[in-house]
């Protein structure tokens, strides 16, 4: 069984270490000694490097280390993935670019033409992470006040049209959110392959949309019983529609030669968290079911890192140390590989992995953890089933 591994490309800057929360790689914090891309010359002048130079190094490191591609996140405070992707495509050879975007902010016909053009220019290396938004202030930043289930209905219609016009024949659609008449891609563009679609969302409305359109259903890591149940529901719903659904997990790792070293990094990182970060950690209003499930994993007033241990080699405070989901894997190289094997056994067909700092950890995970997969005790049931 082939398992695809993607790496995460941090479009919002990066930290030099998981032990310290400052963004010293990129210009998301003031330019100062020790910053990289941009950095300072010995004379104190801007060294001329831009953050795209750092992202390029991460993409090349991930490609060299065995990752098939990279997720390019999209938030109000990040660079735009549609702009970043073609720039990084010129710096890599076969690396795929998973563009995260919210369908409601693009016309579906125009999005199809953009995508086909990017497929044509890169040799078919475009992948999509369709996100429908978590509501609250962040969603309003985009000017989008649609209710939760309406956003997923809009996403379904968007993807109906996106796929429909790609056939190269006149396509009509009369939906609640979109109407098109006789639209289609040119024959030159329509011959390109439709990008693989990864779909996120934990609500019933999200699962219904994913079952219709997703090649991969993508979830943040959750306690294993929850993730197993979620994947089973997704696959059951897809089967009811006559399809077959693959599932994927987005997760951070702190992998070190020994378990003690890994937890030591977590301990020091937790002890360095500021009160301002703790206040922000309590979260903003959201109607995202996935975000709410993550928030339920940890006590908001935890004062010791061990309070956030939620299972064997699982820690629920990663969003204190960097933005993103709360739950991640911590342990030795062998233990991290064993946890990934266990998730594969429970239904994961692919992963988006990450680590801080993204550049060095791409090499570390690729060289020390990925080669161990399939050799751990958790992998034995899969190996026996394959024989």
Tab-separated table of N, CA and C in Angstrom, residues 257-340:
chain	number	residue	atom	x	y	z
A	257	UNK	N	16.154	11.797	18.750
A	257	UNK	CA	16.788	10.481	18.934
A	257	UNK	C	16.226	9.701	20.111
A	258	UNK	N	15.841	10.404	21.190
A	258	UNK	CA	15.242	9.732	22.341
A	258	UNK	C	13.945	10.431	22.723
A	259	UNK	N	13.081	9.696	23.426
A	259	UNK	CA	11.822	10.275	23.883
A	259	UNK	C	12.079	11.409	24.867
A	260	UNK	N	13.086	11.266	25.719
A	260	UNK	CA	13.397	12.304	26.705
A	260	UNK	C	13.752	13.624	26.027
A	261	UNK	N	14.525	13.558	24.959
A	261	UNK	CA	14.895	14.781	24.242
A	261	UNK	C	13.671	15.450	23.624
A	262	UNK	N	12.765	14.659	23.101
A	262	UNK	CA	11.563	15.216	22.477
A	262	UNK	C	10.694	15.937	23.502
A	263	UNK	N	10.443	15.279	24.643
A	263	UNK	CA	9.611	15.916	25.666
A	263	UNK	C	10.319	17.104	26.302
A	264	UNK	N	11.637	17.105	26.300
A	264	UNK	CA	12.374	18.245	26.835
A	264	UNK	C	12.129	19.487	25.984
A	265	UNK	N	12.092	19.305	24.661
A	265	UNK	CA	11.773	20.431	23.781
A	265	UNK	C	10.374	20.962	24.059
A	266	UNK	N	9.428	20.055	24.272
A	266	UNK	CA	8.057	20.470	24.585
A	266	UNK	C	8.020	21.227	25.907
A	267	UNK	N	8.711	20.713	26.906
A	267	UNK	CA	8.719	21.355	28.225
A	267	UNK	C	9.261	22.776	28.139
A	268	UNK	N	10.403	22.937	27.492
A	268	UNK	CA	11.021	24.265	27.402
A	268	UNK	C	10.136	25.204	26.590
A	269	UNK	N	9.575	24.698	25.496
A	269	UNK	CA	8.673	25.527	24.698
A	269	UNK	C	7.485	25.996	25.498
A	270	UNK	N	6.889	25.106	26.293
A	270	UNK	CA	5.729	25.466	27.108
A	270	UNK	C	6.105	26.503	28.156
A	271	UNK	N	7.267	26.337	28.768
A	271	UNK	CA	7.694	27.277	29.810
A	271	UNK	C	7.978	28.666	29.254
A	272	UNK	N	8.257	28.766	27.972
A	272	UNK	CA	8.547	30.055	27.343
A	272	UNK	C	7.315	30.741	26.760
A	273	UNK	N	6.144	30.142	26.921
A	273	UNK	CA	4.926	30.742	26.378
A	273	UNK	C	4.558	31.985	27.184
A	274	UNK	N	4.271	33.072	26.496
A	274	UNK	CA	3.935	34.330	27.170
A	274	UNK	C	2.470	34.336	27.605
A	275	UNK	N	2.150	35.250	28.528
A	275	UNK	CA	0.763	35.392	28.968
A	275	UNK	C	-0.124	35.853	27.813
A	276	UNK	N	0.428	36.686	26.928
A	276	UNK	CA	-0.357	37.151	25.778
A	276	UNK	C	-0.722	35.986	24.869
A	277	UNK	N	0.224	35.063	24.672
A	277	UNK	CA	-0.060	33.893	23.853
A	277	UNK	C	-1.096	33.013	24.517
A	278	UNK	N	-1.012	32.881	25.836
A	278	UNK	CA	-2.003	32.082	26.554
A	278	UNK	C	-3.406	32.665	26.373
A	279	UNK	N	-3.512	33.985	26.428
A	279	UNK	CA	-4.814	34.626	26.253
A	279	UNK	C	-5.355	34.378	24.851
A	280	UNK	N	-4.469	34.492	23.858
A	280	UNK	CA	-4.879	34.248	22.475
A	280	UNK	C	-5.254	32.782	22.268
A	281	UNK	N	-4.589	31.898	22.988
A	281	UNK	CA	-4.794	30.461	22.879
A	281	UNK	C	-6.218	30.058	23.247
A	282	UNK	N	-6.856	30.852	24.080
A	282	UNK	CA	-8.214	30.521	24.485
A	282	UNK	C	-9.181	30.611	23.324
A	283	UNK	N	-8.734	31.275	22.237
A	283	UNK	CA	-9.482	31.184	20.997
A	283	UNK	C	-10.470	32.302	20.748
A	284	UNK	N	-10.895	32.392	19.468
A	284	UNK	CA	-11.900	33.339	19.031
A	284	UNK	C	-13.181	32.571	18.706
A	285	UNK	N	-14.306	33.284	18.609
A	285	UNK	CA	-15.551	32.597	18.252
A	285	UNK	C	-15.424	31.891	16.906
A	286	UNK	N	-15.967	30.700	16.813
A	286	UNK	CA	-15.907	29.935	15.574
A	286	UNK	C	-17.093	28.996	15.501
A	287	UNK	N	-17.555	28.722	14.278
A	287	UNK	CA	-18.562	27.679	14.102
A	287	UNK	C	-17.959	26.450	13.446
A	288	UNK	N	-16.621	26.393	13.439
A	288	UNK	CA	-15.930	25.226	12.900
A	288	UNK	C	-16.033	24.062	13.872
A	289	UNK	N	-16.591	22.952	13.416
A	289	UNK	CA	-16.694	21.772	14.267
A	289	UNK	C	-15.310	21.210	14.558
A	290	UNK	N	-14.432	21.222	13.539
A	290	UNK	CA	-13.084	20.711	13.738
A	290	UNK	C	-12.307	21.506	14.768
A	291	UNK	N	-12.411	22.848	14.706
A	291	UNK	CA	-11.715	23.691	15.680
A	291	UNK	C	-12.258	23.463	17.080
A	292	UNK	N	-13.571	23.281	17.204
A	292	UNK	CA	-14.170	23.027	18.511
A	292	UNK	C	-13.703	21.695	19.077
A	293	UNK	N	-13.549	20.693	18.206
A	293	UNK	CA	-13.065	19.392	18.665
A	293	UNK	C	-11.620	19.505	19.148
A	294	UNK	N	-10.818	20.343	18.479
A	294	UNK	CA	-9.450	20.550	18.931
A	294	UNK	C	-9.423	21.252	20.282
A	295	UNK	N	-10.270	22.270	20.436
A	295	UNK	CA	-10.295	23.028	21.687
A	295	UNK	C	-10.670	22.151	22.870
A	296	UNK	N	-11.465	21.127	22.614
A	296	UNK	CA	-11.903	20.251	23.693
A	296	UNK	C	-10.796	19.312	24.178
A	297	UNK	N	-9.666	19.309	23.482
A	297	UNK	CA	-8.597	18.383	23.825
A	297	UNK	C	-7.778	18.837	25.028
A	298	UNK	N	-7.811	20.135	25.354
A	298	UNK	CA	-6.890	20.603	26.386
A	298	UNK	C	-7.550	21.593	27.336
A	299	UNK	N	-7.125	21.593	28.594
A	299	UNK	CA	-7.626	22.591	29.543
A	299	UNK	C	-7.038	23.960	29.217
A	300	UNK	N	-7.877	24.978	29.189
A	300	UNK	CA	-7.407	26.300	28.771
A	300	UNK	C	-6.520	26.964	29.820
A	301	UNK	N	-6.531	26.465	31.047
A	301	UNK	CA	-5.728	27.073	32.098
A	301	UNK	C	-4.547	26.185	32.507
A	302	UNK	N	-4.112	25.297	31.635
A	302	UNK	CA	-3.006	24.393	31.971
A	302	UNK	C	-1.764	25.187	32.343
A	303	UNK	N	-1.115	24.807	33.434
A	303	UNK	CA	0.090	25.490	33.901
A	303	UNK	C	1.312	24.598	33.877
A	304	UNK	N	1.140	23.382	33.432
A	304	UNK	CA	2.265	22.463	33.332
A	304	UNK	C	2.109	21.666	32.042
A	305	UNK	N	3.203	21.463	31.343
A	305	UNK	CA	3.128	20.805	30.041
A	305	UNK	C	2.518	19.417	30.121
A	306	UNK	N	2.707	18.724	31.239
A	306	UNK	CA	2.200	17.362	31.362
A	306	UNK	C	0.672	17.301	31.421
A	307	UNK	N	0.034	18.435	31.762
A	307	UNK	CA	-1.424	18.468	31.773
A	307	UNK	C	-2.002	18.294	30.374
A	308	UNK	N	-1.181	18.524	29.353
A	308	UNK	CA	-1.657	18.482	27.972
A	308	UNK	C	-1.297	17.189	27.260
A	309	UNK	N	-0.755	16.223	27.987
A	309	UNK	CA	-0.532	14.901	27.412
A	309	UNK	C	-1.885	14.195	27.337
A	310	UNK	N	-2.301	13.809	26.128
A	310	UNK	CA	-3.641	13.233	25.957
A	310	UNK	C	-3.599	11.765	25.553
A	311	UNK	N	-2.416	11.188	25.432
A	311	UNK	CA	-2.284	9.782	25.061
A	311	UNK	C	-0.817	9.456	24.873
A	312	UNK	N	-0.521	8.219	24.570
A	312	UNK	CA	0.854	7.794	24.358
A	312	UNK	C	1.480	8.579	23.218
A	313	UNK	N	2.523	9.362	23.537
A	313	UNK	CA	3.247	10.176	22.549
A	313	UNK	C	2.358	11.213	21.872
A	314	UNK	N	1.274	11.618	22.532
A	314	UNK	CA	0.370	12.635	21.977
A	314	UNK	C	0.289	13.814	22.935
A	315	UNK	N	0.478	15.032	22.400
A	315	UNK	CA	0.453	16.242	23.220
A	315	UNK	C	-0.508	17.243	22.612
A	316	UNK	N	-1.347	17.854	23.473
A	316	UNK	CA	-2.418	18.723	23.000
A	316	UNK	C	-2.166	20.203	23.116
A	317	UNK	N	-0.890	20.648	23.139
A	317	UNK	CA	-0.620	22.076	23.282
A	317	UNK	C	0.195	22.679	22.159
A	318	UNK	N	0.224	22.033	20.998
A	318	UNK	CA	1.057	22.544	19.908
A	318	UNK	C	0.647	23.949	19.469
A	319	UNK	N	-0.639	24.274	19.586
A	319	UNK	CA	-1.061	25.609	19.151
A	319	UNK	C	-0.601	26.704	20.107
A	320	UNK	N	-0.039	26.342	21.250
A	320	UNK	CA	0.628	27.317	22.110
A	320	UNK	C	2.004	27.682	21.565
A	321	UNK	N	2.647	26.737	20.901
A	321	UNK	CA	4.020	26.910	20.457
A	321	UNK	C	4.117	27.436	19.037
A	322	UNK	N	3.066	27.259	18.279
A	322	UNK	CA	2.991	27.773	16.911
A	322	UNK	C	1.526	27.748	16.500
A	323	UNK	N	1.136	28.506	15.509
A	323	UNK	CA	-0.250	28.500	15.088
A	323	UNK	C	-0.640	27.162	14.503
A	324	UNK	N	-1.936	26.825	14.587
A	324	UNK	CA	-2.393	25.597	13.978
A	324	UNK	C	-3.099	24.681	14.946
A	325	UNK	N	-3.278	23.416	14.561
A	325	UNK	CA	-4.007	22.471	15.407
A	325	UNK	C	-3.273	22.164	16.694
A	326	UNK	N	-4.027	21.688	17.699
A	326	UNK	CA	-3.486	21.507	19.043
A	326	UNK	C	-2.716	20.207	19.206
A	327	UNK	N	-3.212	19.133	18.604
A	327	UNK	CA	-2.691	17.803	18.901
A	327	UNK	C	-1.571	17.418	17.940
A	328	UNK	N	-0.465	16.887	18.517
A	328	UNK	CA	0.652	16.431	17.704
A	328	UNK	C	1.335	15.248	18.347
A	329	UNK	N	2.328	14.701	17.647
A	329	UNK	CA	3.049	13.503	18.071
A	329	UNK	C	4.421	13.892	18.596
A	330	UNK	N	4.805	13.323	19.740
A	330	UNK	CA	6.076	13.633	20.384
A	330	UNK	C	6.743	12.317	20.780
A	331	UNK	N	8.024	12.159	20.422
A	331	UNK	CA	8.713	10.950	20.850
A	331	UNK	C	9.999	10.714	20.098
A	332	UNK	N	10.564	9.548	20.297
A	332	UNK	CA	11.761	9.148	19.557
A	332	UNK	C	11.392	8.907	18.098
A	333	UNK	N	12.409	8.744	17.260
A	333	UNK	CA	12.140	8.465	15.858
A	333	UNK	C	11.273	7.217	15.723
A	334	UNK	N	11.615	6.180	16.477
A	334	UNK	CA	10.876	4.924	16.399
A	334	UNK	C	9.443	5.095	16.892
A	335	UNK	N	9.259	5.862	17.975
A	335	UNK	CA	7.915	6.066	18.504
A	335	UNK	C	7.048	6.873	17.548
A	336	UNK	N	7.630	7.880	16.914
A	336	UNK	CA	6.866	8.672	15.942
A	336	UNK	C	6.459	7.814	14.752
A	337	UNK	N	7.369	6.971	14.282
A	337	UNK	CA	7.036	6.067	13.187
A	337	UNK	C	5.932	5.099	13.601
A	338	UNK	N	5.993	4.631	14.847
A	338	UNK	CA	4.969	3.701	15.333
A	338	UNK	C	3.600	4.368	15.370
A	339	UNK	N	3.543	5.646	15.786
A	339	UNK	CA	2.261	6.355	15.812
A	339	UNK	C	1.713	6.551	14.401
A	340	UNK	N	2.571	6.868	13.445
A	340	UNK	CA	2.113	7.009	12.057
A	340	UNK	C	1.624	5.668	11.520
